[in-house]
């Protein structure tokens, strides 16, 4: 059962969030895709994250990680092994593809494959010009002691 949301009320009260609404719609559509192999997303610090994917049976050569314009794609395709006579095959080796939409300024810091778990480390690096900064408040220079205001006197008409 698919549920769709109407974001029109949010469009009326927000400016510049078009990409966020597109991400929400795409994420909703992508839920129909298989979640195999299972994965975790872990926040490891204030600005660092780790995606851990269970890739049992896959070697480093069977996996491919690409990052392009805020989209991280992890694909796996096993090399065809020599014909072996399996009596039972419970370890899935089917190809997979996981796509992760990353926020602006998040980059891939590295990847590691250990004990059947592929770990992809991410870090958010906000450029200096986009970080909050303190703005000095300038005040108008004050004059010395208040001088009597000069008045122009008009001649009185008699």
PDB file of N, CA and C in Angstrom, residues 2-11 17-33 101:
ATOM      1  N   UNK A   2       0.763   2.036  -0.999  1.00  0.00           N
ATOM      2  CA  UNK A   2       1.596   3.231  -1.114  1.00  0.00           C
ATOM      3  C   UNK A   2       0.850   4.432  -0.557  1.00  0.00           C
ATOM      4  N   UNK A   3       1.562   5.214   0.222  1.00  0.00           N
ATOM      5  CA  UNK A   3       0.997   6.438   0.775  1.00  0.00           C
ATOM      6  C   UNK A   3       1.731   7.600   0.157  1.00  0.00           C
ATOM      7  N   UNK A   4       0.983   8.578  -0.305  1.00  0.00           N
ATOM      8  CA  UNK A   4       1.637   9.760  -0.855  1.00  0.00           C
ATOM      9  C   UNK A   4       1.254  10.964  -0.007  1.00  0.00           C
ATOM     10  N   UNK A   5       2.134  11.911   0.054  1.00  0.00           N
ATOM     11  CA  UNK A   5       1.928  13.110   0.846  1.00  0.00           C
ATOM     12  C   UNK A   5       1.846  14.311  -0.077  1.00  0.00           C
ATOM     13  N   UNK A   6       1.023  15.263   0.308  1.00  0.00           N
ATOM     14  CA  UNK A   6       0.879  16.494  -0.456  1.00  0.00           C
ATOM     15  C   UNK A   6       1.715  17.569   0.230  1.00  0.00           C
ATOM     16  N   UNK A   7       2.754  18.014  -0.452  1.00  0.00           N
ATOM     17  CA  UNK A   7       3.647  19.020   0.123  1.00  0.00           C
ATOM     18  C   UNK A   7       3.247  20.441  -0.264  1.00  0.00           C
ATOM     19  N   UNK A   8       2.119  20.602  -0.946  1.00  0.00           N
ATOM     20  CA  UNK A   8       1.698  21.925  -1.409  1.00  0.00           C
ATOM     21  C   UNK A   8       1.584  22.945  -0.277  1.00  0.00           C
ATOM     22  N   UNK A   9       1.026  22.595   0.894  1.00  0.00           N
ATOM     23  CA  UNK A   9       0.968  23.607   1.964  1.00  0.00           C
ATOM     24  C   UNK A   9       2.348  24.091   2.403  1.00  0.00           C
ATOM     25  N   UNK A  10       3.336  23.210   2.332  1.00  0.00           N
ATOM     26  CA  UNK A  10       4.688  23.602   2.727  1.00  0.00           C
ATOM     27  C   UNK A  10       5.315  24.539   1.696  1.00  0.00           C
ATOM     28  N   UNK A  11       4.962  24.363   0.423  1.00  0.00           N
ATOM     29  CA  UNK A  11       5.483  25.248  -0.620  1.00  0.00           C
ATOM     30  C   UNK A  11       5.014  26.686  -0.403  1.00  0.00           C
ATOM     31  N   UNK A  17      13.367  25.455  -0.473  1.00  0.00           N
ATOM     32  CA  UNK A  17      13.428  24.097   0.043  1.00  0.00           C
ATOM     33  C   UNK A  17      12.969  23.077  -0.989  1.00  0.00           C
ATOM     34  N   UNK A  18      12.967  23.436  -2.259  1.00  0.00           N
ATOM     35  CA  UNK A  18      12.502  22.536  -3.312  1.00  0.00           C
ATOM     36  C   UNK A  18      13.249  21.213  -3.279  1.00  0.00           C
ATOM     37  N   UNK A  19      14.556  21.262  -3.072  1.00  0.00           N
ATOM     38  CA  UNK A  19      15.376  20.048  -3.065  1.00  0.00           C
ATOM     39  C   UNK A  19      14.954  19.114  -1.931  1.00  0.00           C
ATOM     40  N   UNK A  20      14.589  19.669  -0.782  1.00  0.00           N
ATOM     41  CA  UNK A  20      14.176  18.844   0.345  1.00  0.00           C
ATOM     42  C   UNK A  20      12.908  18.069   0.002  1.00  0.00           C
ATOM     43  N   UNK A  21      11.944  18.750  -0.617  1.00  0.00           N
ATOM     44  CA  UNK A  21      10.697  18.077  -0.975  1.00  0.00           C
ATOM     45  C   UNK A  21      10.940  17.012  -2.039  1.00  0.00           C
ATOM     46  N   UNK A  22      11.843  17.285  -2.973  1.00  0.00           N
ATOM     47  CA  UNK A  22      12.186  16.270  -3.979  1.00  0.00           C
ATOM     48  C   UNK A  22      12.833  15.054  -3.328  1.00  0.00           C
ATOM     49  N   UNK A  23      13.699  15.291  -2.337  1.00  0.00           N
ATOM     50  CA  UNK A  23      14.334  14.179  -1.627  1.00  0.00           C
ATOM     51  C   UNK A  23      13.299  13.330  -0.904  1.00  0.00           C
ATOM     52  N   UNK A  24      12.326  13.981  -0.282  1.00  0.00           N
ATOM     53  CA  UNK A  24      11.282  13.242   0.421  1.00  0.00           C
ATOM     54  C   UNK A  24      10.462  12.396  -0.547  1.00  0.00           C
ATOM     55  N   UNK A  25      10.120  12.962  -1.683  1.00  0.00           N
ATOM     56  CA  UNK A  25       9.354  12.203  -2.675  1.00  0.00           C
ATOM     57  C   UNK A  25      10.164  11.039  -3.227  1.00  0.00           C
ATOM     58  N   UNK A  26      11.453  11.264  -3.516  1.00  0.00           N
ATOM     59  CA  UNK A  26      12.305  10.192  -4.037  1.00  0.00           C
ATOM     60  C   UNK A  26      12.508   9.092  -3.004  1.00  0.00           C
ATOM     61  N   UNK A  27      12.671   9.467  -1.754  1.00  0.00           N
ATOM     62  CA  UNK A  27      12.857   8.468  -0.700  1.00  0.00           C
ATOM     63  C   UNK A  27      11.606   7.622  -0.550  1.00  0.00           C
ATOM     64  N   UNK A  28      10.469   8.250  -0.686  1.00  0.00           N
ATOM     65  CA  UNK A  28       9.212   7.527  -0.582  1.00  0.00           C
ATOM     66  C   UNK A  28       9.060   6.537  -1.739  1.00  0.00           C
ATOM     67  N   UNK A  29       9.457   6.950  -2.937  1.00  0.00           N
ATOM     68  CA  UNK A  29       9.385   6.081  -4.106  1.00  0.00           C
ATOM     69  C   UNK A  29      10.389   4.937  -4.009  1.00  0.00           C
ATOM     70  N   UNK A  30      11.554   5.201  -3.438  1.00  0.00           N
ATOM     71  CA  UNK A  30      12.635   4.217  -3.396  1.00  0.00           C
ATOM     72  C   UNK A  30      12.385   3.114  -2.366  1.00  0.00           C
ATOM     73  N   UNK A  31      11.416   3.268  -1.485  1.00  0.00           N
ATOM     74  CA  UNK A  31      11.164   2.258  -0.471  1.00  0.00           C
ATOM     75  C   UNK A  31      10.756   0.925  -1.087  1.00  0.00           C
ATOM     76  N   UNK A  32      10.252   0.943  -2.304  1.00  0.00           N
ATOM     77  CA  UNK A  32       9.834  -0.304  -2.931  1.00  0.00           C
ATOM     78  C   UNK A  32      11.029  -1.158  -3.346  1.00  0.00           C
ATOM     79  N   UNK A  33      12.207  -0.555  -3.412  1.00  0.00           N
ATOM     80  CA  UNK A  33      13.421  -1.285  -3.778  1.00  0.00           C
ATOM     81  C   UNK A  33      13.842  -2.157  -2.598  1.00  0.00           C
ATOM     82  N   UNK A 101      21.267   9.463  -0.440  1.00  0.00           N
ATOM     83  CA  UNK A 101      21.318  10.897  -0.708  1.00  0.00           C
ATOM     84  C   UNK A 101      22.038  11.545   0.462  1.00  0.00           C
TER      85      UNK A 101
END
